[in-house]
PDB file of C-alpha atoms in Angstrom:
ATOM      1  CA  UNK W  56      -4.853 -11.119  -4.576  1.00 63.00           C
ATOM      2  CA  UNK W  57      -3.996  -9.245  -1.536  1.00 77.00           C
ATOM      3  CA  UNK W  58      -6.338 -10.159   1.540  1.00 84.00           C
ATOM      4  CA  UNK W  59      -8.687  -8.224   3.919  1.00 93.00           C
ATOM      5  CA  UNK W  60      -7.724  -8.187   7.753  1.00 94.00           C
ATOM      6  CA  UNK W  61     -10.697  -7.644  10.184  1.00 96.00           C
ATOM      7  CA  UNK W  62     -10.399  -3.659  11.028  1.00 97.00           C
ATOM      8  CA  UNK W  63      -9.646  -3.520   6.888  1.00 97.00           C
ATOM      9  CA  UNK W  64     -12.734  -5.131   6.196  1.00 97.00           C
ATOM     10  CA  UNK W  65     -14.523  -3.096   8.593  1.00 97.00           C
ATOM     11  CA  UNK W  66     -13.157   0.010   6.782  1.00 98.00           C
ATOM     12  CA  UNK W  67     -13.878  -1.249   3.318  1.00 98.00           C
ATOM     13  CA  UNK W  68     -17.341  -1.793   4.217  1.00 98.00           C
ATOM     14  CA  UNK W  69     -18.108   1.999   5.629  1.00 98.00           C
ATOM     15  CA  UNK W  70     -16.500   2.833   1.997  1.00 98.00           C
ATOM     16  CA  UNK W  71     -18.478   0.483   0.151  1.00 98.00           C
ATOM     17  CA  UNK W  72     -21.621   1.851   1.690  1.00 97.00           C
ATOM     18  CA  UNK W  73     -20.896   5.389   0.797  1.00 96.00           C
ATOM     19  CA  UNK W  74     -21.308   6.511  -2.861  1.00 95.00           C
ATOM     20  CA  UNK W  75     -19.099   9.285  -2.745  1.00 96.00           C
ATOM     21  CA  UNK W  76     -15.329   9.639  -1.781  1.00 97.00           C
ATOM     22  CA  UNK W  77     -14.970   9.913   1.991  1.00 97.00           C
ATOM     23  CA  UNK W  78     -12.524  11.280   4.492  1.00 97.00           C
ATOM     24  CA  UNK W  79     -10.623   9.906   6.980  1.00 96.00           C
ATOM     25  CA  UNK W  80     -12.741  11.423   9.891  1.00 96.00           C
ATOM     26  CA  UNK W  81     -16.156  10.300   8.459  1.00 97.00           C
ATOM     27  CA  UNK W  82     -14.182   6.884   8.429  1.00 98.00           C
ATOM     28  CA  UNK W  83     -13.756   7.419  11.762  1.00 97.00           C
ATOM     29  CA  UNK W  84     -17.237   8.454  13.075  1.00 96.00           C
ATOM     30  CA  UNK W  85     -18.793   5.672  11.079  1.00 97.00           C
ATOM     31  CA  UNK W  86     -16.669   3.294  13.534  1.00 97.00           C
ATOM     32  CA  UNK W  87     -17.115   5.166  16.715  1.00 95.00           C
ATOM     33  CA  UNK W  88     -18.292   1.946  18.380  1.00 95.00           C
ATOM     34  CA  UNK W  89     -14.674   0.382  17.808  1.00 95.00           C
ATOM     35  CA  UNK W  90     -13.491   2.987  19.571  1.00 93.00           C
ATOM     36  CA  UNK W  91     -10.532   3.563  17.362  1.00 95.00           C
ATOM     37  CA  UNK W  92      -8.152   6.472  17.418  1.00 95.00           C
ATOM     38  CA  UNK W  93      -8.323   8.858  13.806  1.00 95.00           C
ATOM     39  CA  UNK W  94      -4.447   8.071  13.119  1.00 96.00           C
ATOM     40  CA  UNK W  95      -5.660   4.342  13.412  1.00 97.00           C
ATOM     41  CA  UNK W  96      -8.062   4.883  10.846  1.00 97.00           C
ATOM     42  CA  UNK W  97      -5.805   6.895   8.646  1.00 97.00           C
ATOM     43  CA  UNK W  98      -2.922   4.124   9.110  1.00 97.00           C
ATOM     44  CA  UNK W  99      -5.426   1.623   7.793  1.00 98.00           C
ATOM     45  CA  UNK W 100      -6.681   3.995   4.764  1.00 98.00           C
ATOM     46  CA  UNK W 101      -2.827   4.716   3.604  1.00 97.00           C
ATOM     47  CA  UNK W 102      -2.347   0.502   3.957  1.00 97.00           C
ATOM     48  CA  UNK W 103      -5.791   0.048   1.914  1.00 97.00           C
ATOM     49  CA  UNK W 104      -4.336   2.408  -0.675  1.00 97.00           C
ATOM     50  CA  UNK W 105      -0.720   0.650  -1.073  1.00 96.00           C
ATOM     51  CA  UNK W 106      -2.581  -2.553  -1.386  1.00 95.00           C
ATOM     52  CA  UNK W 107      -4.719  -1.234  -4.075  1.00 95.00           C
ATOM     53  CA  UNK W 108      -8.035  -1.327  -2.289  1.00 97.00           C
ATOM     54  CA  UNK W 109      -8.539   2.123  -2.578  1.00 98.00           C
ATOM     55  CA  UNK W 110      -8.058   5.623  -4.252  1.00 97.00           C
ATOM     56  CA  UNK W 111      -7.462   8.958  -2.646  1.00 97.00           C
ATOM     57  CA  UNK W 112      -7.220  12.361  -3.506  1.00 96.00           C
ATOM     58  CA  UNK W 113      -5.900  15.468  -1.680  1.00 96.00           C
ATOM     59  CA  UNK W 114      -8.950  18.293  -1.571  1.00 94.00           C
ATOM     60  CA  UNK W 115      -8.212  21.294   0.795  1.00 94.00           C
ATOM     61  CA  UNK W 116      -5.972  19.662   3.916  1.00 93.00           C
ATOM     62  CA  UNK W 117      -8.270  16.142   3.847  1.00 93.00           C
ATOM     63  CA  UNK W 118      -7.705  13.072   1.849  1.00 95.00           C
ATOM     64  CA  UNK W 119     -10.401  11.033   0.389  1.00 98.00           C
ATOM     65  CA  UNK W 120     -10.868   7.568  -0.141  1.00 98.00           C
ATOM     66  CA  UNK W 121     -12.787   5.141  -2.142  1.00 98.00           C
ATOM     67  CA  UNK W 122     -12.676   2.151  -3.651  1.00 98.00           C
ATOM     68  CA  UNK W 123     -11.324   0.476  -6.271  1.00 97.00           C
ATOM     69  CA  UNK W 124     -13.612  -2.164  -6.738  1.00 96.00           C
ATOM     70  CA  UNK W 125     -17.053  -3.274  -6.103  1.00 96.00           C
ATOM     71  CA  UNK W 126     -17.979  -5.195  -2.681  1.00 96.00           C
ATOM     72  CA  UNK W 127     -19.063  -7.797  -5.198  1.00 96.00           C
ATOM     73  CA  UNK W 128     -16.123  -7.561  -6.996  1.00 95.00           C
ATOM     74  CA  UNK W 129     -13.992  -8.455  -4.067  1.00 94.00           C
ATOM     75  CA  UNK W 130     -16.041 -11.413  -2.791  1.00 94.00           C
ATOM     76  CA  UNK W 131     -15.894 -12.794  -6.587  1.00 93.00           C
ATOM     77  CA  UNK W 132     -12.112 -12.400  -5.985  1.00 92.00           C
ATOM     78  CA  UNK W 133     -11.751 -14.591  -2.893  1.00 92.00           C
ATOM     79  CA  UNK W 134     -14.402 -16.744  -4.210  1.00 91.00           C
ATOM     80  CA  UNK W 135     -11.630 -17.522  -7.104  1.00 91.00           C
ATOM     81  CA  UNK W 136      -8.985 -17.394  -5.322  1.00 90.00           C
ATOM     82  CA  UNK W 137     -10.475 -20.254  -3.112  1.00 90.00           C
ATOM     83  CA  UNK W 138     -10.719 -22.520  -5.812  1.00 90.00           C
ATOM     84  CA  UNK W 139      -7.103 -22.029  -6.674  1.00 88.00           C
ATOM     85  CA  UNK W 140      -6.724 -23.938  -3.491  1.00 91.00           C
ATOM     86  CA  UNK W 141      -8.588 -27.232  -4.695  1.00 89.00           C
ATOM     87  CA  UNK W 142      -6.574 -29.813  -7.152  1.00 88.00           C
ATOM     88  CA  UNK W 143      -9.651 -30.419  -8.505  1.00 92.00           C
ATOM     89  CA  UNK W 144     -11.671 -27.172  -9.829  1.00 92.00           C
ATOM     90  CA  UNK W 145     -14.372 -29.079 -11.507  1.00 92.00           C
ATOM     91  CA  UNK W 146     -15.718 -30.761  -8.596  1.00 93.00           C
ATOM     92  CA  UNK W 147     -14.898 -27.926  -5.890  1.00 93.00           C
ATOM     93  CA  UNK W 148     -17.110 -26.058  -8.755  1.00 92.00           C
ATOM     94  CA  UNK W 149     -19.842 -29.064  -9.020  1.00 93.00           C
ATOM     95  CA  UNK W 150     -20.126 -29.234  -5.422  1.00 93.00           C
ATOM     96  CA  UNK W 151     -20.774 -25.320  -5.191  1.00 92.00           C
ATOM     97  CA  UNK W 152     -23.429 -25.868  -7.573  1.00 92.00           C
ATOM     98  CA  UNK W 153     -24.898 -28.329  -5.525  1.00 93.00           C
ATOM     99  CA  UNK W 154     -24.930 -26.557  -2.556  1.00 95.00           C
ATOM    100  CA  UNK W 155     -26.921 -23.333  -3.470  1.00 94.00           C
ATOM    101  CA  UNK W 156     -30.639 -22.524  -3.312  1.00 95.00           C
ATOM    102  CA  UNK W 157     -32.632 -22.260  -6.376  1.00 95.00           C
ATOM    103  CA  UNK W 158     -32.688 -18.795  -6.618  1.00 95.00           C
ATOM    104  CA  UNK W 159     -28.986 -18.518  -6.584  1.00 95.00           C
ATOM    105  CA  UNK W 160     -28.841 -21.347  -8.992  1.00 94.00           C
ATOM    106  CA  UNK W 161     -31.317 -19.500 -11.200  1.00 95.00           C
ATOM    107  CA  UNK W 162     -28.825 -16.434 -10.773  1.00 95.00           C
ATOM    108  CA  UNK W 163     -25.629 -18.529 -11.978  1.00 93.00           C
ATOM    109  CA  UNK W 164     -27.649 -19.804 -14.685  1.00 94.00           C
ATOM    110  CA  UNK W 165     -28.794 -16.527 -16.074  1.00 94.00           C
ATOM    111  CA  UNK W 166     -24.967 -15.076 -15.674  1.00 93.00           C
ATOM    112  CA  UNK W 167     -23.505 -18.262 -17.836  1.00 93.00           C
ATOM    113  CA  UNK W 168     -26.260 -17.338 -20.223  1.00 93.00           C
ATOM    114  CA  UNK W 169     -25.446 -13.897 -20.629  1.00 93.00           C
ATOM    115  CA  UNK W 170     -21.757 -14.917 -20.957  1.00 91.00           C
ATOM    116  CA  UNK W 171     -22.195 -17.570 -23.873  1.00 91.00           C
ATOM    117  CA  UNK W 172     -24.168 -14.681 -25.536  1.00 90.00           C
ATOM    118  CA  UNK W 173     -21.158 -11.907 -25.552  1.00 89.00           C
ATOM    119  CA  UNK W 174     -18.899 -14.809 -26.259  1.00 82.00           C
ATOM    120  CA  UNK W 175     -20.869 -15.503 -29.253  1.00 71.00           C
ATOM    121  CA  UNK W 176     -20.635 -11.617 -30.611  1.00 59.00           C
TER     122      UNK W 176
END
């Protein structure tokens, strides 16, 4: 899976937050403490599109963007991809487990349950 760099991340995030396509100069104001130039921001959008990240479409003279996939979608992503780094799944796994509070584990239970349920069907 392709990887995030910081100002990438920063942009994903103003698109996550938005329900709606958005433009490359709403990008742009919603960064305006960074201080970045607009063909900054629209050199990151067109990279974020060739990686897959996001969509765009041409209305009028302005592109659009949003993305592909959920915020929560992506962090499940690197989440996996981190445990392709272990030799040992099942105890980088177990010591996840270990490690979260009670309402998270109450979460991952809940999520296995619903999964052995459609698995059953």
């Amino acid at each position: 899976m392709n990887t995030l760099g910081e100002l990438e991340r920063a942009v994903m995030e103003v698109l996550w937050d938005r329900p709606e396509p958005v433009a490359v100069r709403d990008v742009a104001r919603a960064l305006a403490d960074r201080d970045l130039a607009y063909t900054t921001v629209m050199t990151v959008l067109n990279r974020l599109t060739k990686k897959g990240f996001v969509q765009r479409h041409l209305d009028g003279r302005a592109w659009y963007y949003r993305p592909t996939e959920s915020r929560e979608s992506y962090i499940a992503h690197l989440m996996l991809d981190a445990l392709s780094l272990t030799g040992d799944r099942d105890a980088a796994l177990t010591h996840f487990v270990r490690s979260v509070s009670t309402p998270e584990a109450r979460v991952i239970s809940e999520a296995l349950a619903e999964k052995r349920r459609k698995g059953k069907k």
